[in-house]
Short mmCIF file of C-alpha atoms in Angstrom, two decimals:
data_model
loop_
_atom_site.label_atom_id
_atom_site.label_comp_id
_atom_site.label_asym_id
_atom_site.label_seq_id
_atom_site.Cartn_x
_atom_site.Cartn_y
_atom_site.Cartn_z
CA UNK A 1 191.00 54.74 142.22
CA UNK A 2 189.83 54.85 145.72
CA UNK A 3 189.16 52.34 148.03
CA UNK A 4 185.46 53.59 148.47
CA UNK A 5 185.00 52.88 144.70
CA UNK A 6 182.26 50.35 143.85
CA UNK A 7 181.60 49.82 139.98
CA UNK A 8 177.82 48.89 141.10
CA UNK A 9 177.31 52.18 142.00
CA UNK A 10 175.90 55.11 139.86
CA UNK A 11 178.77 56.59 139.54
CA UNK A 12 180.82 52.96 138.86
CA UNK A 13 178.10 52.11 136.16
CA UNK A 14 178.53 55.69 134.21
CA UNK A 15 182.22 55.83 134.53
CA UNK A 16 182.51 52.21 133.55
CA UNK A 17 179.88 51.24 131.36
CA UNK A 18 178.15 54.36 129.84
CA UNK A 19 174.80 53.62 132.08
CA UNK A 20 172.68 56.09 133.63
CA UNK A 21 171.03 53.39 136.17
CA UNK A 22 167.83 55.21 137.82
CA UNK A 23 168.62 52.82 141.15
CA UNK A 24 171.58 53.55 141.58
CA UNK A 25 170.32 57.37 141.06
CA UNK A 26 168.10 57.15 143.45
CA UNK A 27 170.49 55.67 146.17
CA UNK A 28 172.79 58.78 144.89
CA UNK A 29 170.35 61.70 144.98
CA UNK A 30 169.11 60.52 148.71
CA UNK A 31 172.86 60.34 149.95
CA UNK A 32 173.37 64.48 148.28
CA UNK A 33 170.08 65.19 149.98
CA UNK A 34 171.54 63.56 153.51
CA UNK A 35 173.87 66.73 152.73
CA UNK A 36 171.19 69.09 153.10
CA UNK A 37 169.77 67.52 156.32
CA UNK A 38 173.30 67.35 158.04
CA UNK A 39 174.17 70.81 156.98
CA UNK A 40 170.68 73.26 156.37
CA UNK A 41 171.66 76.25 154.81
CA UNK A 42 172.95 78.86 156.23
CA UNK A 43 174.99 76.37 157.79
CA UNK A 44 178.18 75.98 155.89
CA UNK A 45 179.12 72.21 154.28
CA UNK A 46 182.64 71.25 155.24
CA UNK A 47 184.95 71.68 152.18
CA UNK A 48 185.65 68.05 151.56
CA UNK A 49 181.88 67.80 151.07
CA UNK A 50 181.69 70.19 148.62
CA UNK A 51 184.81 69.06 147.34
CA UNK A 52 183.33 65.50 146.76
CA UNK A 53 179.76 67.19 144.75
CA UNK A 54 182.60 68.81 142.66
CA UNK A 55 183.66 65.97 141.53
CA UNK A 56 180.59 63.54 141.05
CA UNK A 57 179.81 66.80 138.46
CA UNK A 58 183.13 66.75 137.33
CA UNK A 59 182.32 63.02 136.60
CA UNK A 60 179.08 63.85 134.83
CA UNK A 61 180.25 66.23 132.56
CA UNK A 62 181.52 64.16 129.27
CA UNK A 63 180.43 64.44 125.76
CA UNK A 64 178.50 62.22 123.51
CA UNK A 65 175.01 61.48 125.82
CA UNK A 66 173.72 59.49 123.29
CA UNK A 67 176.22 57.20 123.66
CA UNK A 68 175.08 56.45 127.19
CA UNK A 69 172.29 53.76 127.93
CA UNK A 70 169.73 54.42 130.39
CA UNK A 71 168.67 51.52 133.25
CA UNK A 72 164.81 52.56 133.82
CA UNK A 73 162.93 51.32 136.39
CA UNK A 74 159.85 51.95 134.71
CA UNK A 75 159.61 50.97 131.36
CA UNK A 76 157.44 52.99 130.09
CA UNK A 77 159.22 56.34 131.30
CA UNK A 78 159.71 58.68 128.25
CA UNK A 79 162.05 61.14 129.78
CA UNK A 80 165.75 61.29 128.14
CA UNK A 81 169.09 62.02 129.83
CA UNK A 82 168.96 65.54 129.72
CA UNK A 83 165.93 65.75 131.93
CA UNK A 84 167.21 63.38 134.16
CA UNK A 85 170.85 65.79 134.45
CA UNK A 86 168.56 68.32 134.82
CA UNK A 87 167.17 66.97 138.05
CA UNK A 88 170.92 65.93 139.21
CA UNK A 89 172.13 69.66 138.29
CA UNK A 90 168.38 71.17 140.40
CA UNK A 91 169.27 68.39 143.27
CA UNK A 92 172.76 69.37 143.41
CA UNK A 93 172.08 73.39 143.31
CA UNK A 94 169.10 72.96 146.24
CA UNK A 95 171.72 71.43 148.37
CA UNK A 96 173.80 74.37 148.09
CA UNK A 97 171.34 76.98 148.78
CA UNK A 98 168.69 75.86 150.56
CA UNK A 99 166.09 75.48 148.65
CA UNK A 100 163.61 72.80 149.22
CA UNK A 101 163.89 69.91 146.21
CA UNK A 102 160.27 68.74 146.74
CA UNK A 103 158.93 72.09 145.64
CA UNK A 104 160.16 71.63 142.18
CA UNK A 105 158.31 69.25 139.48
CA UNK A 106 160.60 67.30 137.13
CA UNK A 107 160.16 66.01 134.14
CA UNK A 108 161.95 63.16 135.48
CA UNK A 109 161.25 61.26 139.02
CA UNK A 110 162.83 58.21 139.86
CA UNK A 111 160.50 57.55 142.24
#
């Protein structure tokens, strides 16, 4: 485990406790979008960044969703996991090309 490991985070509550928390997305998705600001495509991200993505996927990627509990923010949100790793997957893939995330709708926003 690394030393940069925090169990409050998003990826500490999924790992640990089968929780999607939409805070700790948010706090998540605005640190992978920092990516895109530090590095606008063409401009290449340094390996170890794209290295790290890898494995926050790599992370994200288990069987059995419906085993996992969602944290809303809003209560009355009606969008499921899948649309919210939908979102993750789009975020992920506009950091990589270049594409600008605000020019997609979601069924799920966080915001």
């Amino acid at each position: 485990m690394s030393i940069d490991y925090d169990v409050n985070s998003f990826i500490g509550k999924w790992v640990d406790d089968a929780i999607w928390s939409d805070k700790e997305y948010i706090k998540l998705e605005k640190s992978i979008l920092n990516i895109q600001k530090e590095y606008p495509y063409p401009m290449d991200i340094p390996r170890e960044i794209v290295v790290f993505l890898y494995q926050i996927i790599e992370l994200m990627m288990v069987s059995g969703w419906s085993n996992f509990a969602i944290d809303k923010i809003n209560a009355d949100d009606q969008t499921d996991m899948y649309d919210r790793f939908e979102r993750f997957k789009v975020v992920i893939s506009c950091v990589l090309s270049g594409e600008d995330v605000n020019e997609i709708e979601f069924s799920y926003n966080p915001y």
